[in-house]
Coordinates of C-alpha atoms in Angstrom, one line a residue:
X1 CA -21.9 28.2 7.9
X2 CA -24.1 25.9 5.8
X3 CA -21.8 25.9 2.8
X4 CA -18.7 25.4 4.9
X5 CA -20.9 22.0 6.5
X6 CA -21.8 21.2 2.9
X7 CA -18.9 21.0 1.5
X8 CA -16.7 19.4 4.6
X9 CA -19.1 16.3 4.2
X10 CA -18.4 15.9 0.8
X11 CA -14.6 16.6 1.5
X12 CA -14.6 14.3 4.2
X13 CA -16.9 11.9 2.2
X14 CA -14.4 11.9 -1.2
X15 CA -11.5 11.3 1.1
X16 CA -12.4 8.6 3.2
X17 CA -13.7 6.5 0.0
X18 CA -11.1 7.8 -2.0
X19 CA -8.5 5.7 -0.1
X20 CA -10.9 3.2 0.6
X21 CA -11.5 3.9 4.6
X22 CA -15.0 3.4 4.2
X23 CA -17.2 1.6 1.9
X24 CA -19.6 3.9 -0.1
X25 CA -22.3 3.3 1.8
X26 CA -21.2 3.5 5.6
X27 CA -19.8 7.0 4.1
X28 CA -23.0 7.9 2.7
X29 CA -25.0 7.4 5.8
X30 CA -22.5 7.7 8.2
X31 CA -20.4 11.2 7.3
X32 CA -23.8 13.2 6.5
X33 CA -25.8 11.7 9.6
X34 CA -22.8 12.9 11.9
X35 CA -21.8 15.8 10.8
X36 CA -25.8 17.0 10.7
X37 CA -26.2 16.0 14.1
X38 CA -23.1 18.2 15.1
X39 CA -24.4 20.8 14.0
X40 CA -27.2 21.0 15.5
X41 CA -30.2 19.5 13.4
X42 CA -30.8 16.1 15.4
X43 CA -34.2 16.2 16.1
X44 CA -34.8 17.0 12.3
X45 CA -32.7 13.9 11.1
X46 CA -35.3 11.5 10.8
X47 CA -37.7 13.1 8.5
X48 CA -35.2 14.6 6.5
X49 CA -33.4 11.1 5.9
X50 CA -37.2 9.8 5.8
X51 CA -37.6 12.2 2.5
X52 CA -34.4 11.4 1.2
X53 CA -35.3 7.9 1.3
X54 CA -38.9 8.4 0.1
X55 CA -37.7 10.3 -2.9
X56 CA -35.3 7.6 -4.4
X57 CA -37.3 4.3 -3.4
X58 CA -39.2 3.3 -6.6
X59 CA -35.1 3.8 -7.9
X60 CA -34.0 1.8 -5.7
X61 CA -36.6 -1.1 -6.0
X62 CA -36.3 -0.5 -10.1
X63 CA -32.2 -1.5 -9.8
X64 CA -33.1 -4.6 -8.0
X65 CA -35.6 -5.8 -10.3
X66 CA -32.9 -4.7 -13.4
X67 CA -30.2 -6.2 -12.0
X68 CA -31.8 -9.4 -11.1
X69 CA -33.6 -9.4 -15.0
X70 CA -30.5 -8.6 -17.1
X71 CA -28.1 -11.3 -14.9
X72 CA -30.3 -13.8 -15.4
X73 CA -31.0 -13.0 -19.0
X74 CA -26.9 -13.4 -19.3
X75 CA -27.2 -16.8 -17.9
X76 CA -29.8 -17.7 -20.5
X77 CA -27.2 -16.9 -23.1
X78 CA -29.5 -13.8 -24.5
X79 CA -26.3 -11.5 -25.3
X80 CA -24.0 -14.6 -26.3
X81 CA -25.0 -13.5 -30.3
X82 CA -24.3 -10.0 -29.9
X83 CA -21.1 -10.8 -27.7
X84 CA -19.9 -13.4 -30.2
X85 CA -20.8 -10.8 -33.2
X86 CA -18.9 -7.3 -31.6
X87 CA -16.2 -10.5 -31.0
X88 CA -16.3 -11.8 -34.8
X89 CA -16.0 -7.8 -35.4
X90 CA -13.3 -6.7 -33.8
X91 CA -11.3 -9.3 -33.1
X92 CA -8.7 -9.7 -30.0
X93 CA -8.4 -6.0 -30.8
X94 CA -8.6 -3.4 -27.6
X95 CA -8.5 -0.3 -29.6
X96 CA -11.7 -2.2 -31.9
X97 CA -13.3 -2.7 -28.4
X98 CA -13.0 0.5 -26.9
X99 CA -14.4 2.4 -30.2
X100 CA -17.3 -0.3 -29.8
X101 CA -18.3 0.8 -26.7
X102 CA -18.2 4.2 -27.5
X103 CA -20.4 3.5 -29.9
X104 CA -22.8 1.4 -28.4
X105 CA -22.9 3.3 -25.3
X106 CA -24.0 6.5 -27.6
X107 CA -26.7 4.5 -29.7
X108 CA -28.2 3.0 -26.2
X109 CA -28.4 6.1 -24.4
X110 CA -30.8 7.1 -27.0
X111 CA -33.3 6.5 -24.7
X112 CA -32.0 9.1 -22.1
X113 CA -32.1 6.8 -19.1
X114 CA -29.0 5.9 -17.6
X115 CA -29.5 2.8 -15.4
X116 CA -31.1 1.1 -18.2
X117 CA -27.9 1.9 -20.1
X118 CA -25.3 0.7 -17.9
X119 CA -27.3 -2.6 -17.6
X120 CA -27.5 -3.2 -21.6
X121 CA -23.9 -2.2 -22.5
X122 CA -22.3 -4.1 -19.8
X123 CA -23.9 -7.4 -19.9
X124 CA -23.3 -7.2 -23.3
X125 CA -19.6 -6.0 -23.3
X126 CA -18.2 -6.9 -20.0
X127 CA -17.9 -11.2 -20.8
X128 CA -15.9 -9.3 -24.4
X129 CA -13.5 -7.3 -22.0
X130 CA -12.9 -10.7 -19.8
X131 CA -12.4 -12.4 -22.8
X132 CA -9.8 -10.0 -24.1
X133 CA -8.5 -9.8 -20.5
X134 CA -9.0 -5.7 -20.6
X135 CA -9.4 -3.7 -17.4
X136 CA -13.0 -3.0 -16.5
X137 CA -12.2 0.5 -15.7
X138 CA -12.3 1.0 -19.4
X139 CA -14.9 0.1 -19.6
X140 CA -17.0 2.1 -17.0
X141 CA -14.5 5.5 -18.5
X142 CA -16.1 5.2 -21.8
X143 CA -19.6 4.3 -20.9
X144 CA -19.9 7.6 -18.4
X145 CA -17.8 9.6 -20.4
X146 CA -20.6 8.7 -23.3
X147 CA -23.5 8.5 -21.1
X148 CA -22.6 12.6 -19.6
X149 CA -22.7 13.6 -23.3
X150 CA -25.9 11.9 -24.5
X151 CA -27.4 13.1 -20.8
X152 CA -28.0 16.4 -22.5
X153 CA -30.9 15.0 -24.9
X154 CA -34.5 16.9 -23.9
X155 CA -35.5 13.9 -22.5
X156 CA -32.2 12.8 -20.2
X157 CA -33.0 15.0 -17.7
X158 CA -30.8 18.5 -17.6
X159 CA -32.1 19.6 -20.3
X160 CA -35.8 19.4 -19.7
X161 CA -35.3 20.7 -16.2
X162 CA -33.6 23.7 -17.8
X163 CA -36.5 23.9 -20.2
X164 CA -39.1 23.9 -16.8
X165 CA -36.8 26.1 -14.8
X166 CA -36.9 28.9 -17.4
X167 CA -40.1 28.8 -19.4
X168 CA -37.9 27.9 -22.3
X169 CA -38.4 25.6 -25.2
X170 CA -36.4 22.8 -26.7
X171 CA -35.4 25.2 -29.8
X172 CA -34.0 27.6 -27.5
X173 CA -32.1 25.6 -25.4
X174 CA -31.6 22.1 -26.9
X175 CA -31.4 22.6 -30.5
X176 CA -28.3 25.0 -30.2
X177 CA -26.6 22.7 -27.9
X178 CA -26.2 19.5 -31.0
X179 CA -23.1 20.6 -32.8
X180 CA -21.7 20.5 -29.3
X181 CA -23.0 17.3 -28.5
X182 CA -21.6 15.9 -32.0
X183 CA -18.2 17.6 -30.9
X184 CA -18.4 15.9 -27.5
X185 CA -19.0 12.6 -29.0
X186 CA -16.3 13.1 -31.1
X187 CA -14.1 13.6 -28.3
X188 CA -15.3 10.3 -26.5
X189 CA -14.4 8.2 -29.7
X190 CA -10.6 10.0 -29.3
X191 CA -10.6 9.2 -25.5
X192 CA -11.8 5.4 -26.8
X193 CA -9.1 5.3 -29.0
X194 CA -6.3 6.7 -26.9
X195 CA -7.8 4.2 -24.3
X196 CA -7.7 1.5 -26.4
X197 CA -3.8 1.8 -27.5
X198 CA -2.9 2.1 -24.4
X199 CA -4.5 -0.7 -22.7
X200 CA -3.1 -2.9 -26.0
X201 CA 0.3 -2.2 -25.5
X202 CA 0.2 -3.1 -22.0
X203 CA -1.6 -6.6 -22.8
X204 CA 1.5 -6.9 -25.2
X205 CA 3.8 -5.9 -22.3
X206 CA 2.3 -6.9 -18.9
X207 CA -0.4 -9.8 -20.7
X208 CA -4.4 -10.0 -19.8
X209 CA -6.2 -8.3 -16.8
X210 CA -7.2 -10.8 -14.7
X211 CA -8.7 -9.4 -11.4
X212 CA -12.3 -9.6 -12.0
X213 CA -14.4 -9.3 -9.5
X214 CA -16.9 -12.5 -8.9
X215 CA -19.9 -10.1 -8.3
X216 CA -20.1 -8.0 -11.2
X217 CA -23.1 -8.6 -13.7
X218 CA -21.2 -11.5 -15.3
X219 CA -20.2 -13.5 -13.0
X220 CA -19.0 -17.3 -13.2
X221 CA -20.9 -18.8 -16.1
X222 CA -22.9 -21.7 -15.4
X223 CA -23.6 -23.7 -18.5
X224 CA -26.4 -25.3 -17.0
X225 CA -28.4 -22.2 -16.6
X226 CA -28.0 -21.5 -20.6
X227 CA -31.3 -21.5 -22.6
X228 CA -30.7 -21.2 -26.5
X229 CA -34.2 -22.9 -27.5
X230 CA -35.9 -20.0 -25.5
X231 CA -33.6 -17.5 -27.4
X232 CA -36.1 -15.2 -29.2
X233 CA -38.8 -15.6 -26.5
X234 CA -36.1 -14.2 -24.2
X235 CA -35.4 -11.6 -26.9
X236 CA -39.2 -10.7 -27.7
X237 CA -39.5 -10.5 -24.1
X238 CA -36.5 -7.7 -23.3
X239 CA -37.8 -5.8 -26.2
X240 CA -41.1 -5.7 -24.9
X241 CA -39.9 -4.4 -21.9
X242 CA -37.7 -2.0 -23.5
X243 CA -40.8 -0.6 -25.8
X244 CA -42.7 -0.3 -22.2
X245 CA -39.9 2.2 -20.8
X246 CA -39.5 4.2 -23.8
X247 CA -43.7 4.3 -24.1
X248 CA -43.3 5.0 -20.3
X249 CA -46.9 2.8 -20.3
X250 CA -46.1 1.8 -16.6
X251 CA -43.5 2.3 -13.7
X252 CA -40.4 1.1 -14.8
X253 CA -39.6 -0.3 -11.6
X254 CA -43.3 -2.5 -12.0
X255 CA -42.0 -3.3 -15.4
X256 CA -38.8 -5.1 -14.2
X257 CA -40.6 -6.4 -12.0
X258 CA -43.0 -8.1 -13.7
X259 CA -40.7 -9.0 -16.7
X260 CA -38.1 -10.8 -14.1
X261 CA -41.3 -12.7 -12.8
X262 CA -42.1 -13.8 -16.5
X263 CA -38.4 -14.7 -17.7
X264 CA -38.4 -16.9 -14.2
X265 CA -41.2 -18.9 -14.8
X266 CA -40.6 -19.2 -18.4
X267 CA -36.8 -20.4 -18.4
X268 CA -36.2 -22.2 -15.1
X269 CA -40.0 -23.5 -14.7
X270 CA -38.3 -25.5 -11.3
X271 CA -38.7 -23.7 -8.0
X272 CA -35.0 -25.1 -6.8
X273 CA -33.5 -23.1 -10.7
X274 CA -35.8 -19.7 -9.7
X275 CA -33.9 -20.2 -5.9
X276 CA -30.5 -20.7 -7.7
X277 CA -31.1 -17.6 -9.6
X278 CA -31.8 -15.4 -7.8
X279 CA -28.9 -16.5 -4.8
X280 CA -26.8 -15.9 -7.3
X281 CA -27.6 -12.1 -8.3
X282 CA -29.1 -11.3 -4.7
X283 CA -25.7 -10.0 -3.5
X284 CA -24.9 -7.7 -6.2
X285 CA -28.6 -6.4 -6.7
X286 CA -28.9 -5.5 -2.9
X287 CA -25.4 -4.5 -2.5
X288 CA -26.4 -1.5 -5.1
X289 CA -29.6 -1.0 -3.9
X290 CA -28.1 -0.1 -0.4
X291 CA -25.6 2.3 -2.2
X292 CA -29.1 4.0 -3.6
X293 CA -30.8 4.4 -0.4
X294 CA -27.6 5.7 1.3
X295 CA -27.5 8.0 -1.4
X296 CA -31.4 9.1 -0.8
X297 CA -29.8 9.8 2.8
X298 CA -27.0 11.9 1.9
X299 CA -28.9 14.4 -0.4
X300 CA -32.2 14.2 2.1
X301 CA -29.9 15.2 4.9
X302 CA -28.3 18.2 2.3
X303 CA -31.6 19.2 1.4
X304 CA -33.5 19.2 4.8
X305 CA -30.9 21.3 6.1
X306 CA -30.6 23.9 3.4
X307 CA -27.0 23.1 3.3
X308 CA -27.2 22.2 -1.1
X309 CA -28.8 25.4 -1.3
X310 CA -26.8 27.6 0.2
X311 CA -23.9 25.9 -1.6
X312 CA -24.7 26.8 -4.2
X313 CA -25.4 30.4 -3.2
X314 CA -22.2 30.8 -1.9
X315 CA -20.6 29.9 -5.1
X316 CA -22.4 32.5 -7.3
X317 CA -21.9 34.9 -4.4
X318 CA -17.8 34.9 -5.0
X319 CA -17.8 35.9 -8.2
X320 CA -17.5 39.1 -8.2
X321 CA -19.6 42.4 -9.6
X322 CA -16.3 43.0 -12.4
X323 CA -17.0 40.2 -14.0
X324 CA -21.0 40.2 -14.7
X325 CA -20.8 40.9 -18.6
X326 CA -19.0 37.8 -18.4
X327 CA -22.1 35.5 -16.7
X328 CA -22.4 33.4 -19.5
X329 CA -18.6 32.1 -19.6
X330 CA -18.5 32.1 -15.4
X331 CA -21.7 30.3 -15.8
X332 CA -20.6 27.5 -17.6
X333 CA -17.2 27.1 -15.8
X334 CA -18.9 27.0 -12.7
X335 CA -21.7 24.4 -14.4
X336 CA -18.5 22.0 -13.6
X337 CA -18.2 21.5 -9.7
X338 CA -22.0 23.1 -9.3
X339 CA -23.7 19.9 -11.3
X340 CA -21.2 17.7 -9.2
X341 CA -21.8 19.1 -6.0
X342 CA -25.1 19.5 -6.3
X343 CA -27.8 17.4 -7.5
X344 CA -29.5 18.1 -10.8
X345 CA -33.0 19.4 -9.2
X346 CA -30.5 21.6 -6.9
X347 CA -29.1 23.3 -9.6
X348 CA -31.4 23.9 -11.9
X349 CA -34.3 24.5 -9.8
X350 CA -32.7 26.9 -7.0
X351 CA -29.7 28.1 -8.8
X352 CA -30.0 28.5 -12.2
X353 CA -33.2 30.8 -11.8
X354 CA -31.2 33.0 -9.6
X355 CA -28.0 32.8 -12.1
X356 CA -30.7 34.4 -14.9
X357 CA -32.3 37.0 -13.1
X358 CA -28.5 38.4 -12.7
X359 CA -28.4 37.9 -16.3
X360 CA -31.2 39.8 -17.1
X361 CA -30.2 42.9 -15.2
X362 CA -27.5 42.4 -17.5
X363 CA -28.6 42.0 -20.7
X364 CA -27.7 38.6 -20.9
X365 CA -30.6 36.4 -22.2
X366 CA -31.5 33.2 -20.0
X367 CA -31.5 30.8 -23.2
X368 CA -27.6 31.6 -23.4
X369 CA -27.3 31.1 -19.9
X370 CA -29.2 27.9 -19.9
X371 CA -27.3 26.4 -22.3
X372 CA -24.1 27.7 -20.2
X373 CA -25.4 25.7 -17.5
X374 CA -25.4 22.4 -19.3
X375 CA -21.6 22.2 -19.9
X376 CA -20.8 20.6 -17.0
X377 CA -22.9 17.6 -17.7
X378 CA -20.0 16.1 -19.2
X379 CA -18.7 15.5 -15.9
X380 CA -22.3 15.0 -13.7
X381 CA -22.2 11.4 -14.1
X382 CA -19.2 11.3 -12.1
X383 CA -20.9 13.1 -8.7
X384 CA -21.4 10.4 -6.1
X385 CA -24.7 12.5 -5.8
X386 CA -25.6 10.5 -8.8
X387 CA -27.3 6.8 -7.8
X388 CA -27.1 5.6 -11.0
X389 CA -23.0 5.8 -10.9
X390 CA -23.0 3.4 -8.0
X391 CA -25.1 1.1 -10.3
X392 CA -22.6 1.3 -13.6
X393 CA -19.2 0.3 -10.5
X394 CA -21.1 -2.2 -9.3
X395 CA -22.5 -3.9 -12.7
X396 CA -19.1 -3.7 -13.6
X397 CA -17.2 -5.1 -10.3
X398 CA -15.0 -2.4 -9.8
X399 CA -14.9 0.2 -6.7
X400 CA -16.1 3.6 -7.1
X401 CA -12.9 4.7 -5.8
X402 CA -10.8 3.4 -8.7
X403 CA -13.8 4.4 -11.0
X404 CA -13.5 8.4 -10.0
X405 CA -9.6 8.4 -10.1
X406 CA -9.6 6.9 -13.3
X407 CA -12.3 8.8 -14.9
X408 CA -12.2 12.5 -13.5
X409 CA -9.4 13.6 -16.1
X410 CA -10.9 12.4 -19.2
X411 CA -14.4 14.0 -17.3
X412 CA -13.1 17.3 -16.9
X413 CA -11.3 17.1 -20.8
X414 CA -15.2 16.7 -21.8
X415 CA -16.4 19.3 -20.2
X416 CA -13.6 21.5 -21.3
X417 CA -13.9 20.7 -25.1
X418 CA -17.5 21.2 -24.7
X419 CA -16.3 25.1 -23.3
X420 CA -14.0 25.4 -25.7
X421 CA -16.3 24.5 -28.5
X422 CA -19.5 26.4 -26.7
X423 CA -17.9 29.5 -27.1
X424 CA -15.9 29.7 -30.3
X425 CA -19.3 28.6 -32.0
X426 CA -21.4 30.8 -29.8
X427 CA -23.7 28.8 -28.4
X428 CA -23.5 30.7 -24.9

């Protein structure tokens, strides 16, 4: 009963925003809440939403502060170098452009944190697509389809919960899995490329993109806000900050924060500029903000109730006994809709560990299937489980809607070249 629940609010959730009946978050909130208190868990609501809420605060609060730092280091003209380099670089080319991002998007996510990602690649790239007058769904395609690959470094996330959830080192699990990052990659250039020729020939045929949204990270520039004499104090400044997240010295929602305070007072010293600034970026920083906290509601509500676990349950459950010797390959099909249905703690903490104690009745070791259960990465990023996806639509201007129908194909052709490749290397 809880798996048919779980699954029928994020049916019902994936169709209403799908064809844009509700906003993300009124579904968030709204679809869970109901359904939850139909079936009989009212009294438990509030402390579940409570938790959900707790959990993704300091997330929340870090978004605001990162959204509010990086738009108002575009107004000071910090990424017009870069922007006029990449520019200088490619050209008016689209398929240049889309190979860029590719690239950029891989080099950034480095660091293995995602929000901080988006914000970097598309306040440096997103005034280069206006310019060429490219659609911004490009642009969000490539940076997820990127960013679900590079995800799978030991300190993105899966991985290490893998490495917790199993007793497992980074040898055993992570090390095996790089010739399939590299061939994942690969395949994100391709999709870059393929991207890029197409969106060029319809420039040629159809001419520039203009529908840009007024509240993505961009915006309307205002010459007046632009500071080139504080140009490498802004720069020293965003690389302190960056040095602080990778060092992980303090929160990073403290360190945005603080750095937004600092880059205030040093660039518009005039209480009437600070006020300007942030009226200008206050709407986009809460509207994402809200879509975090609505999300903190939807997965409190599916974990209170039990309803994520027992989805994931019920999916191992229908495979059936036949096909054991075959865990491995089931395993990393299943990886697919399991990492999108269910949030990464979910899986990997109450699944997985049940997936490998089937394996090692067996004989199947749980490094194969760990590495079986980080296929479906590829596609993760794309689960509107995911509060950090709601932050790359919003950066960007686009709705999450268009975002998902754009992206899911070229999603699900990662994760199966990352099969594909998995098992004729024999990695799983």
């Amino acid at each position: 009963m809880l798996t048919i629940i779980g699954f029928l609010m994020i049916t019902v959730f994936m169709i209403l925003i799908m064809n844009k009946k509700m906003t993300p978050l009124t579904a968030l909130v709204l679809i869970p809440l109901l359904i939850a208190y139909i079936a009989g868990f009212g009294e438990e609501l509030g402390n579940m939403m409570k938790d959900g809420v707790n959990e993704i605060a300091l997330t929340g609060v870090m978004l605001i502060f990162a959204i509010l730092y990086f738009s108002l280091m575009i107004d000071t003209g910090l990424f017009e170098p870069l922007v006029n380099a990449i520019i200088k670089a490619v050209g008016d080319n689209p398929v240049k452009t889309t190979l860029g991002t590719a690239l950029l998007t891989t080099l950034v996510s480095l660091d293995g944190d995602g929000s901080s990602t988006y914000l970097i690649v598309v306040a440096a790239l997103l005034p280069l697509y206006k310019k060429q007058g490219m659609n911004p769904l490009i642009l969000t395609c490539i940076i997820m389809l990127a960013g679900g690959i590079m995800n799978i470094l030991p300190w993105g996330g899966p991985t290490a919960r893998v490495m917790s959830s199993l007793k497992l080192s980074h040898t055993q699990i992570f090390v095996p899995m790089i010739p399939l990052m590299v061939i994942g990659i690969t395949w994100v250039f391709i999709v870059a490329y393929i991207l890029g020729r197409k969106e060029k020939k319809r420039i040629l045929k159809y001419g520039k993109y203009d529908k840009y949204s007024k509240q993505d990270i961009a915006g309307e520039k205002d010459m007046s806000l632009q500071r080139p004499k504080l140009l490498y104090v802004n720069l020293i400044l965003t690389l302190i900050l960056l040095a602080v997240m990778i060092l992980d010295i303090i929160p990073l929602s403290i360190a945005f924060m603080i750095a937004f305070c600092i880059a205030a007072v040093i660039n518009y010293p005039q209480l009437k500029d600070q006020q300007k600034i942030i009226s200008k970026h206050a709407g986009n920083a809460l509207g994402v903000a809200g879509m975090i906290f609505g999300a903190g509601i939807f997965t409190g509500i599916l974990n209170g109730t039990g309803i994520m676990h027992a989805m994931g349950n019920s999916i191992i459950e229908i495979i059936p006994e036949s096909w054991g010797s075959s865990l491995n390959v089931i395993t990393a099909v299943f990886s697919v809709p399991l990492t999108f249905f269910l949030t990464n703690d979910a899986y990997y903490f109450g699944i997985l560990p049940i997936i490998t104690a089937t394996g090692s009745q067996l004989g199947i070791p749980p490094d194969v299937l760990g590495r079986a259960s980080l296929v479906g990465q590829a596609s993760h990023l794309l689960s509107p489980l995911v509060p950090s996806t709601y932050l790359l639509v919003s950066l960007a201007g686009v709705e999450f809607s268009d975002h998902l129908k754009f992206t899911i194909k070229w999603a699900i052709g990662s994760s199966i070249v990352m099969l594909i490749s998995a098992l004729i290397l024999g990695v799983i």
